[in-house]
PDB file of C-alpha atoms and ligand atoms in Angstrom:
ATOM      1  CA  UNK S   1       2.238  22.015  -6.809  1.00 37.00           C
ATOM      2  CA  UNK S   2       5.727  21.821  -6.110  1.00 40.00           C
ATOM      3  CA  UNK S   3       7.873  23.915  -8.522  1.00 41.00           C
ATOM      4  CA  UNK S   4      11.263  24.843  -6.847  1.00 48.00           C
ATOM      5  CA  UNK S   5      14.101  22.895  -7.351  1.00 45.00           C
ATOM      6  CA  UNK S   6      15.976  21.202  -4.461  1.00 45.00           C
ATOM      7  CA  UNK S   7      18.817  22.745  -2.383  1.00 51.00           C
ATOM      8  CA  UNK S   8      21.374  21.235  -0.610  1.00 48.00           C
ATOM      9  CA  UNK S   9      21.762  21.975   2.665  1.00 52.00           C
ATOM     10  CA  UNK S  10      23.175  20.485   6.023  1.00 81.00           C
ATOM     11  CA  UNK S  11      19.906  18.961   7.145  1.00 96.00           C
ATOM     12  CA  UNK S  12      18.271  16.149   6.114  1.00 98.00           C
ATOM     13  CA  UNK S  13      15.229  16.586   3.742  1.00 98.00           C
ATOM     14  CA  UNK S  14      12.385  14.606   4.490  1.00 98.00           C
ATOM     15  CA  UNK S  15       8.925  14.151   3.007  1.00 98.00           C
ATOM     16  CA  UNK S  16       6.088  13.706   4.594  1.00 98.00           C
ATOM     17  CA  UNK S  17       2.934  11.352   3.009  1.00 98.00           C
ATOM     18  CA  UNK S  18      -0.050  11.493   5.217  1.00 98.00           C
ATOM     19  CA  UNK S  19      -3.876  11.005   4.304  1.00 98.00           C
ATOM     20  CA  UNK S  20      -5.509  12.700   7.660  1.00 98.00           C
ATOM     21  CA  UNK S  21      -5.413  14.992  10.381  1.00 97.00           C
ATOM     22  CA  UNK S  22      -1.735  14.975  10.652  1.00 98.00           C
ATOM     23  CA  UNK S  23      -1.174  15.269  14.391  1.00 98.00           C
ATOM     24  CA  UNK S  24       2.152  13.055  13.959  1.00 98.00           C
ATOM     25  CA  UNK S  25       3.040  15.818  10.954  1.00 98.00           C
ATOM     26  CA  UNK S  26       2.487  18.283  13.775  1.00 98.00           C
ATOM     27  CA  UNK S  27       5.138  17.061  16.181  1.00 98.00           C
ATOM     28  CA  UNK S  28       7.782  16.684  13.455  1.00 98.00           C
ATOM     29  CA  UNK S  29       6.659  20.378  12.607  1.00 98.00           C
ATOM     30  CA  UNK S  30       7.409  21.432  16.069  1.00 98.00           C
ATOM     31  CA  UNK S  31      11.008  19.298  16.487  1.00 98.00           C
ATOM     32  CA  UNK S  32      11.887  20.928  13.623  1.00 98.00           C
ATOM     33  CA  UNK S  33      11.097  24.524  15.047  1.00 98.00           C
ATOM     34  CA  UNK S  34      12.726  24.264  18.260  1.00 98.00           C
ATOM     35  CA  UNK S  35      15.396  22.617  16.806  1.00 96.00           C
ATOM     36  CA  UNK S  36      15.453  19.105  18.423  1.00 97.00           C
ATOM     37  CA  UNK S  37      15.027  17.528  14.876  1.00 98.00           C
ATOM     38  CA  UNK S  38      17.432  18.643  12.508  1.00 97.00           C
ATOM     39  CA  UNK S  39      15.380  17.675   9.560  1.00 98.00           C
ATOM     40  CA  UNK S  40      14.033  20.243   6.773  1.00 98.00           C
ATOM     41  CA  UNK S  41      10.163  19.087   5.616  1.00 98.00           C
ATOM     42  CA  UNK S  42      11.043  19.486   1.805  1.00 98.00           C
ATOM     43  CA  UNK S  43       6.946  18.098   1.216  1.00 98.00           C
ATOM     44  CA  UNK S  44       3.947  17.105   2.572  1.00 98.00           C
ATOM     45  CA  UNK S  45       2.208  14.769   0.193  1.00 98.00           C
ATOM     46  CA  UNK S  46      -1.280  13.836   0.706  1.00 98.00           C
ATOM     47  CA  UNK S  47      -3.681  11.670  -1.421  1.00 98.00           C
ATOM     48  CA  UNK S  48      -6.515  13.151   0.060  1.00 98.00           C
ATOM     49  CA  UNK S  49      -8.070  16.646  -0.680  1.00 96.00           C
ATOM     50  CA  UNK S  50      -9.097  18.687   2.262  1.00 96.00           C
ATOM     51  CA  UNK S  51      -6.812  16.465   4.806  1.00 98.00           C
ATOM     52  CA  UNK S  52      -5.947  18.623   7.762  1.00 98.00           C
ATOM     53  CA  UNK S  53      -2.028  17.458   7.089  1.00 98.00           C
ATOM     54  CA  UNK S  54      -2.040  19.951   4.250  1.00 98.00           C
ATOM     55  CA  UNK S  55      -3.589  22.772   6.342  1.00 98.00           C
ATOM     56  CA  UNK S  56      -1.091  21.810   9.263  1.00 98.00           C
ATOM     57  CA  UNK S  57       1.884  22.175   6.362  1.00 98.00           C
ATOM     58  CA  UNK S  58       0.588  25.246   4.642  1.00 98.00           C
ATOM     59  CA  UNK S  59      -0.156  27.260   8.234  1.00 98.00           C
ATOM     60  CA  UNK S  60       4.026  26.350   8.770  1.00 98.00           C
ATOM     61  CA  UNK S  61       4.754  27.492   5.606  1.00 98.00           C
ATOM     62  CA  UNK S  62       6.271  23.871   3.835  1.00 98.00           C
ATOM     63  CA  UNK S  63       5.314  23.232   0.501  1.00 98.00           C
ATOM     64  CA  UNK S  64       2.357  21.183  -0.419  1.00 98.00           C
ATOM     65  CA  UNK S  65       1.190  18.623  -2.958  1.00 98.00           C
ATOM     66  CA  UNK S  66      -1.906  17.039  -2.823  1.00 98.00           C
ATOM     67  CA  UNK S  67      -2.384  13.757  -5.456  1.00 98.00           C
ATOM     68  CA  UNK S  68      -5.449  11.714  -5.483  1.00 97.00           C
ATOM     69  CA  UNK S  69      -5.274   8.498  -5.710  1.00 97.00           C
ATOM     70  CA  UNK S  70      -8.405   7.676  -7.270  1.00 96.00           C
ATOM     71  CA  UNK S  71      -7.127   9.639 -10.412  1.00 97.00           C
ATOM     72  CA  UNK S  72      -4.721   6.905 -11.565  1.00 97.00           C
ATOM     73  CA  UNK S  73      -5.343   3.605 -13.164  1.00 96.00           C
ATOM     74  CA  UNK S  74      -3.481   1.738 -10.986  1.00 95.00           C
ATOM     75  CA  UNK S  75      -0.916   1.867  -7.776  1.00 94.00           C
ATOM     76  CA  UNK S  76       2.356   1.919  -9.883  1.00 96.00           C
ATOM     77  CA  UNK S  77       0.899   5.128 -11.544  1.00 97.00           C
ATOM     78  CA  UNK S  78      -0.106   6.599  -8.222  1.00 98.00           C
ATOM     79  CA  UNK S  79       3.205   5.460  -6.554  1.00 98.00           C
ATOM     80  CA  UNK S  80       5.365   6.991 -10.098  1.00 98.00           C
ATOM     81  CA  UNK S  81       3.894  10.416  -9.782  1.00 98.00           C
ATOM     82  CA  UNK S  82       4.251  10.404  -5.867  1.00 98.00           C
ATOM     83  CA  UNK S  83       8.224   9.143  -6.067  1.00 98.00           C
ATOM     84  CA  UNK S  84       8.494  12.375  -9.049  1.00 98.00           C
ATOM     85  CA  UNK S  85       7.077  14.778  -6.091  1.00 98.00           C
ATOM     86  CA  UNK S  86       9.283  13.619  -3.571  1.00 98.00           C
ATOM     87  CA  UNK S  87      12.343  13.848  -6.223  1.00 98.00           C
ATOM     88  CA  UNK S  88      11.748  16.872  -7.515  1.00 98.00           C
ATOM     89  CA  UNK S  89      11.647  18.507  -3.959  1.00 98.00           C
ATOM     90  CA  UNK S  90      15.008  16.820  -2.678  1.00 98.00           C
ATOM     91  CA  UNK S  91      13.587  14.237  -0.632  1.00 98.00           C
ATOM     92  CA  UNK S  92      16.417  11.815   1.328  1.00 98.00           C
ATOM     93  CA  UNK S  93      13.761  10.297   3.500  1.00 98.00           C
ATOM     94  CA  UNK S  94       9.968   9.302   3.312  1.00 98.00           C
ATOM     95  CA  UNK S  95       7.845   9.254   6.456  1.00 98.00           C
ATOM     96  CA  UNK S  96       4.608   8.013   6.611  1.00 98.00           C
ATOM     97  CA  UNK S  97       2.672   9.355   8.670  1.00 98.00           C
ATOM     98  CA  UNK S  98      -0.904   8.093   8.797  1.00 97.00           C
ATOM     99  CA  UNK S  99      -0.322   7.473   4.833  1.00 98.00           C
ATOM    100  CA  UNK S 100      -3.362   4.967   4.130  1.00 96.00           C
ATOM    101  CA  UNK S 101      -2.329   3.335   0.962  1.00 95.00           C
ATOM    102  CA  UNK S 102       0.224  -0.004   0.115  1.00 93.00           C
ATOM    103  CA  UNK S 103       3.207   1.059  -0.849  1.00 92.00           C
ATOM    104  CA  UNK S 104       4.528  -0.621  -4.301  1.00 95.00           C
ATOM    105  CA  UNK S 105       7.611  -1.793  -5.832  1.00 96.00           C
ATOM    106  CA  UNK S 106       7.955   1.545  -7.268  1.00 96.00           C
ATOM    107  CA  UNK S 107       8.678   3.701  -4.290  1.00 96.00           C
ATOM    108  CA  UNK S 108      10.369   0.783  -2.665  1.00 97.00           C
ATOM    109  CA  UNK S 109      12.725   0.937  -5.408  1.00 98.00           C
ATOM    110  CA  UNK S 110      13.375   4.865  -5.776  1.00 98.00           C
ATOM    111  CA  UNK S 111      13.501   5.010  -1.693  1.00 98.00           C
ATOM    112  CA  UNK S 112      15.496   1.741  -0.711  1.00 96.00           C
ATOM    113  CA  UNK S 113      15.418   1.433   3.232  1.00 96.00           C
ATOM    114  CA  UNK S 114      14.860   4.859   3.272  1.00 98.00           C
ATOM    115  CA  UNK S 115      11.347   5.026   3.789  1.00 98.00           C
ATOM    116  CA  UNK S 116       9.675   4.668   7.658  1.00 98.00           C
ATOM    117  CA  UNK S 117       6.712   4.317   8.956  1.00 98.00           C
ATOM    118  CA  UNK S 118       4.515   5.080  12.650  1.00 98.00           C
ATOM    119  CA  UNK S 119       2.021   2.408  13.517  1.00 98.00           C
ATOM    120  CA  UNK S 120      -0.119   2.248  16.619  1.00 98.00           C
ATOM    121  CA  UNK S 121       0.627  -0.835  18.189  1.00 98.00           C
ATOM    122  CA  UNK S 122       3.393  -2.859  19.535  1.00 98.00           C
ATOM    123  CA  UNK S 123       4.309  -4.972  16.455  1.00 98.00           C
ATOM    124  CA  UNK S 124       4.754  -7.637  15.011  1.00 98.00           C
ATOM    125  CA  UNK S 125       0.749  -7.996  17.470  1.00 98.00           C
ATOM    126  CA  UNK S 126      -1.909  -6.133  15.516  1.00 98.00           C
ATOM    127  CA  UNK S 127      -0.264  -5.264  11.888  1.00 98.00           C
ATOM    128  CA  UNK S 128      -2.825  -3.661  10.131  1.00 97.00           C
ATOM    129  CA  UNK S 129      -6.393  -1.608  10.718  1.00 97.00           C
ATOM    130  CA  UNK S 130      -8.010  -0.448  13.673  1.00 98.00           C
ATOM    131  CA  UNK S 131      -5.278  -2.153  16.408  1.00 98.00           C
ATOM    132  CA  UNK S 132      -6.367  -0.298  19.106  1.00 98.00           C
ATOM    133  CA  UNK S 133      -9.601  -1.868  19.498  1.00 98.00           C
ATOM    134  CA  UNK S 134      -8.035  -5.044  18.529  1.00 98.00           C
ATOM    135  CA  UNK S 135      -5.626  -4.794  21.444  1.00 98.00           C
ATOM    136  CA  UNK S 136      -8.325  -3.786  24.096  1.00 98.00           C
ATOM    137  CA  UNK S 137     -10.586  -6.689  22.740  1.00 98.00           C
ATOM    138  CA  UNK S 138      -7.498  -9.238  23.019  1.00 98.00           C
ATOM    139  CA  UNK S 139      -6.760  -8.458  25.846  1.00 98.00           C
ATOM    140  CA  UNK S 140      -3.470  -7.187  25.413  1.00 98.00           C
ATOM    141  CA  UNK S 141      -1.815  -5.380  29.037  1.00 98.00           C
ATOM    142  CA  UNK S 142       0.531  -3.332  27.004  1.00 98.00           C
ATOM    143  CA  UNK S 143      -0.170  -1.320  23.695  1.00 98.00           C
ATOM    144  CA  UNK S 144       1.688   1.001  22.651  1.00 98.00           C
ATOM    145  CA  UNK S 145       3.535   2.086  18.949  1.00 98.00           C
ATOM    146  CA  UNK S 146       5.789   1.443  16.839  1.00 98.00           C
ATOM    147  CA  UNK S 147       8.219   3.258  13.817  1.00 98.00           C
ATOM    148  CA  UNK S 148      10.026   0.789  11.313  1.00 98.00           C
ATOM    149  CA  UNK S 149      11.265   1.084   8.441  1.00 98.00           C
ATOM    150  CA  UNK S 150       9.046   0.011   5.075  1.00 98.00           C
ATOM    151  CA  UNK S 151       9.382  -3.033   3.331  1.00 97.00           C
ATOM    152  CA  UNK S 152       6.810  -4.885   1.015  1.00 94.00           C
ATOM    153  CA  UNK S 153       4.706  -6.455   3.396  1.00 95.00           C
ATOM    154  CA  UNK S 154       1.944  -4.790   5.551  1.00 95.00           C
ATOM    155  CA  UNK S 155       3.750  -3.783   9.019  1.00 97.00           C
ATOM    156  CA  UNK S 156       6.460  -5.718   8.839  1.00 97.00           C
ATOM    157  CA  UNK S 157      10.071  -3.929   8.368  1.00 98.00           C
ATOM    158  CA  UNK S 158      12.455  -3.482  10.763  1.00 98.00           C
ATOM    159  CA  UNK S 159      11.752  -1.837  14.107  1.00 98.00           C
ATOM    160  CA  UNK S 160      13.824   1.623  14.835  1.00 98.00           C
ATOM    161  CA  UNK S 161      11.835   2.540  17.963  1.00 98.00           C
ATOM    162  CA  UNK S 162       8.676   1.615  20.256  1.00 98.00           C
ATOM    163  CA  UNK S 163       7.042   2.923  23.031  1.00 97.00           C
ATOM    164  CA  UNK S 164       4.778   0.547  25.374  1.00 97.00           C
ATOM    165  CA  UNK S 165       1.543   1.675  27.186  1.00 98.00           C
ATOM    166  CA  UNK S 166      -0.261  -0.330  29.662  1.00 98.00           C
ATOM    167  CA  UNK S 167      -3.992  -0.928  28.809  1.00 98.00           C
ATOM    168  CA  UNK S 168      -6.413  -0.510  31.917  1.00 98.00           C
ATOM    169  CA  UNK S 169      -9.775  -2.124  32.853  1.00 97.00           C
ATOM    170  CA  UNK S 170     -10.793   1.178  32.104  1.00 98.00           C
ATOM    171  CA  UNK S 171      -9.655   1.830  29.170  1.00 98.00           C
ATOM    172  CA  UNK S 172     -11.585   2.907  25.732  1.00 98.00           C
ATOM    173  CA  UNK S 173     -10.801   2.103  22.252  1.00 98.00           C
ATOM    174  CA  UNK S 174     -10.323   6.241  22.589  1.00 98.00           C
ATOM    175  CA  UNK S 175      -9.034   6.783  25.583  1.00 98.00           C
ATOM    176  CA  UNK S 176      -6.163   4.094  24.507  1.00 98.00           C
ATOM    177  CA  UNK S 177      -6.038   5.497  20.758  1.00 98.00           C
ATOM    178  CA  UNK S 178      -5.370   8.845  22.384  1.00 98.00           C
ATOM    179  CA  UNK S 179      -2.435   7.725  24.930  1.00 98.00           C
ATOM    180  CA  UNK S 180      -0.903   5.548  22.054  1.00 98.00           C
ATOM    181  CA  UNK S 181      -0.490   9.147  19.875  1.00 98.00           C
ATOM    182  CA  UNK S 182       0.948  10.932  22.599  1.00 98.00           C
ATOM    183  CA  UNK S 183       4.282   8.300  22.763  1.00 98.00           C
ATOM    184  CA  UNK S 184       3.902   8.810  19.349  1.00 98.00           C
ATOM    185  CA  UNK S 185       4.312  12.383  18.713  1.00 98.00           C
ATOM    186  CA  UNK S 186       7.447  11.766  21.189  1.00 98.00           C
ATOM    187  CA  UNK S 187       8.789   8.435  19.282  1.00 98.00           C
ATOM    188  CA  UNK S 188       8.390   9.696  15.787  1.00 98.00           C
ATOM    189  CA  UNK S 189      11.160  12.943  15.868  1.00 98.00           C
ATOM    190  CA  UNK S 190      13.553  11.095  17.615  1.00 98.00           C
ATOM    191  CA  UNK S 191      13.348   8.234  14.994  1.00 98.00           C
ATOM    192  CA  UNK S 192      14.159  10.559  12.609  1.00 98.00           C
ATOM    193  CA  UNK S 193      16.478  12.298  14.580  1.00 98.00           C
ATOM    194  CA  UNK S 194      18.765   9.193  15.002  1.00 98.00           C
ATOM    195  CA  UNK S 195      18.466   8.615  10.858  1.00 98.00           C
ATOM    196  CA  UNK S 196      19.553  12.288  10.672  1.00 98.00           C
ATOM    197  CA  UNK S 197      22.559  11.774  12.799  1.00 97.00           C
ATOM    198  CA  UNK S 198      23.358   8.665  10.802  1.00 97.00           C
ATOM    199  CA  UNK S 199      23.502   6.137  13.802  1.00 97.00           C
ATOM    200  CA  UNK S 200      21.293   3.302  12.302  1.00 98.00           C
ATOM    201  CA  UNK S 201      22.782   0.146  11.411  1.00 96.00           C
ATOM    202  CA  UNK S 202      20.348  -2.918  10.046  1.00 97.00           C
ATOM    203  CA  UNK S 203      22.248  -5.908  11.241  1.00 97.00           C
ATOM    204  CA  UNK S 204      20.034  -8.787   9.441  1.00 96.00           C
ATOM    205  CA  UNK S 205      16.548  -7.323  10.309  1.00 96.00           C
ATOM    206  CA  UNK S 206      17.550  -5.715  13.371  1.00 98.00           C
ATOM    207  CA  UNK S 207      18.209  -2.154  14.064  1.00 98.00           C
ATOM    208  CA  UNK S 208      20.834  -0.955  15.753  1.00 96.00           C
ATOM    209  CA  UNK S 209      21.587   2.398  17.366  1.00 96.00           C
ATOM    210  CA  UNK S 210      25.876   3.393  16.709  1.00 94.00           C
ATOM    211  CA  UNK S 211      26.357   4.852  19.088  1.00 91.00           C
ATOM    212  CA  UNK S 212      24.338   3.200  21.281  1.00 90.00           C
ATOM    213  CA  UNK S 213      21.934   4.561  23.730  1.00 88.00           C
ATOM    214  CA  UNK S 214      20.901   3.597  27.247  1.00 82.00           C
ATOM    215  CA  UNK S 215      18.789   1.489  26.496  1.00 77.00           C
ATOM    216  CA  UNK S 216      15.206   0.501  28.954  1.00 74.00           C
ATOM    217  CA  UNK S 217      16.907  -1.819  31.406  1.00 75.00           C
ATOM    218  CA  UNK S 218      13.655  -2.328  33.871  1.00 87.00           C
ATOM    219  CA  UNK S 219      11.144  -4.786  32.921  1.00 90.00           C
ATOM    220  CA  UNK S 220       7.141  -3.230  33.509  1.00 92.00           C
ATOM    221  CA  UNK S 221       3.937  -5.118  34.671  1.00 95.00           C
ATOM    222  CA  UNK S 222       0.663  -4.681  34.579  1.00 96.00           C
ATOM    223  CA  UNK S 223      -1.101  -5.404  36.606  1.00 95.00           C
ATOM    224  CA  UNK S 224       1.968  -4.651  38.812  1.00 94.00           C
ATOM    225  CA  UNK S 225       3.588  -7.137  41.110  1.00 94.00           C
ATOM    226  CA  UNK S 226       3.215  -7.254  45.086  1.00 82.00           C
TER     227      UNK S 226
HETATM  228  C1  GRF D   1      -1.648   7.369  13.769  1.00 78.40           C
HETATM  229  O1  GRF D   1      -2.258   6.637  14.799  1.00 78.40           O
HETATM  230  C2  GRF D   1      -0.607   6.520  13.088  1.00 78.40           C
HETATM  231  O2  GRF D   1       0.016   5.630  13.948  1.00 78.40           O
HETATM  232  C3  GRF D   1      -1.427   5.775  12.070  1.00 78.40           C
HETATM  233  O3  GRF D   1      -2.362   6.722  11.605  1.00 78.40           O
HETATM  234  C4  GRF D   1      -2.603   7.690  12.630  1.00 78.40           C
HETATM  235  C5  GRF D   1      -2.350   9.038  12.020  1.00 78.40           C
HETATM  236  O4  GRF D   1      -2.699  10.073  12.886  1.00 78.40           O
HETATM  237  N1  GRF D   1      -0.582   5.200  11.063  1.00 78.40           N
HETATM  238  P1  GRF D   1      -2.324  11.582  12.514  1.00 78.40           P
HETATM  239  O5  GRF D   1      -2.914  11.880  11.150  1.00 78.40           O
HETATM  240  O6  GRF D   1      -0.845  11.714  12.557  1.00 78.40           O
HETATM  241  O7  GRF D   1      -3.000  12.405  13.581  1.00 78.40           O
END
């Protein structure tokens, strides 16, 4: 339980929801501790007991909370006592990371474009579950991930950052899962690195970085060209 009240301080306090292992947790862990990320973790939610996020939190020392969603009657009430967690410690910004439930109106409300999210494909292709295999079976030559901000709809707010991947004949729904999470645990800091500085801009539904940065100039094939 969380039961200290929030400090202010120079860096920006984020909270992190996430229902499994937490490997994304782990690299904003790390940013954090060699000081590439100037972000404090004020809270690592998770609705679901035992998830190795927690352990990951606990063994670095941030405070934990973990709420089960299949205690409350309904989302709103799971989403209300959530938002109260993430108040109560501080929070600025919400980062989902591998968070498996719909967000509501509630927390859209108490966290207005101030809630992001890391998904494992190249959106808007493959919103939803189990993309990777959907990408391979497509027949997709890039994957790759993306981190957007949150609005109501499943995967669709707007893009901060992406990282491509090219898929090979060889590939594996795993060994593809497993490059997609290693861009990432690189893609996911920086995103929040750049809100932490201040530098994004939503112009209509597109982000923009202020100032900007060099931006990928060289288009990629695959298969590659002669
Ligand atoms: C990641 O692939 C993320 O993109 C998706 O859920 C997975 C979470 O992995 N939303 P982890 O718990 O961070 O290891």
């Amino acid at each position: 339980m969380i039961t200290e009240p929030a400090m202010p301080g120079d860096k920006l306090r984020i909270g992190v929801l996430a229902s499994g292992s937490g490997s994304n947790l782990q690299s904003i862990i790390d940013r954090c501790a060699d000081g590439s990320l100037a972000a404090t973790i004020a809270v690592v939610i998770s609705n679901v007991p035992g998830a190795g996020a927690l352990e990951r939190a606990r063994k670095a020392g941030i405070p934990t909370s973990c709420i089960d969603h299949k205690k409350f009657a309904d989302r709103q009430a799971f989403d209300r006592e959530v938002v109260a967690a993430l108040q109560i410690a501080g929070v600025e910004l919400v980062v989902l990371a591998g968070f498996m439930r719909i967000i509501s109106d509630v927390f859209l409300e108490a966290y207005p474009q101030q809630i992001i999210n890391i998904h494992p494909a190249l959106l808007p292709a493959f919103p939803g579950l189990h993309v990777q295999k959907k990408a391979l079976e497509y027949g997709a030559k890039f994957a790759g991930c993306t981190v957007h901000f949150v609005d109501g709809g499943v995967d669709t707010g707007p893009i901060i950052i992406q990282a491509a991947v090219p898929v090979l004949d060889s590939d594996t729904e795993a060994t593809l899962a497993a490059k997609i999470l290693k861009e990432e645990h690189r893609i996911y800091p920086r995103a929040i690195q750049l809100i932490a500085e201040k530098r994004l801009k939503l112009v209509g539904r597109r982000v923009v970085v202020d100032p900007p940065l060099e931006l990928a100039a060289t288009a990629q094939h695959n298969p590659a060209l002669d």
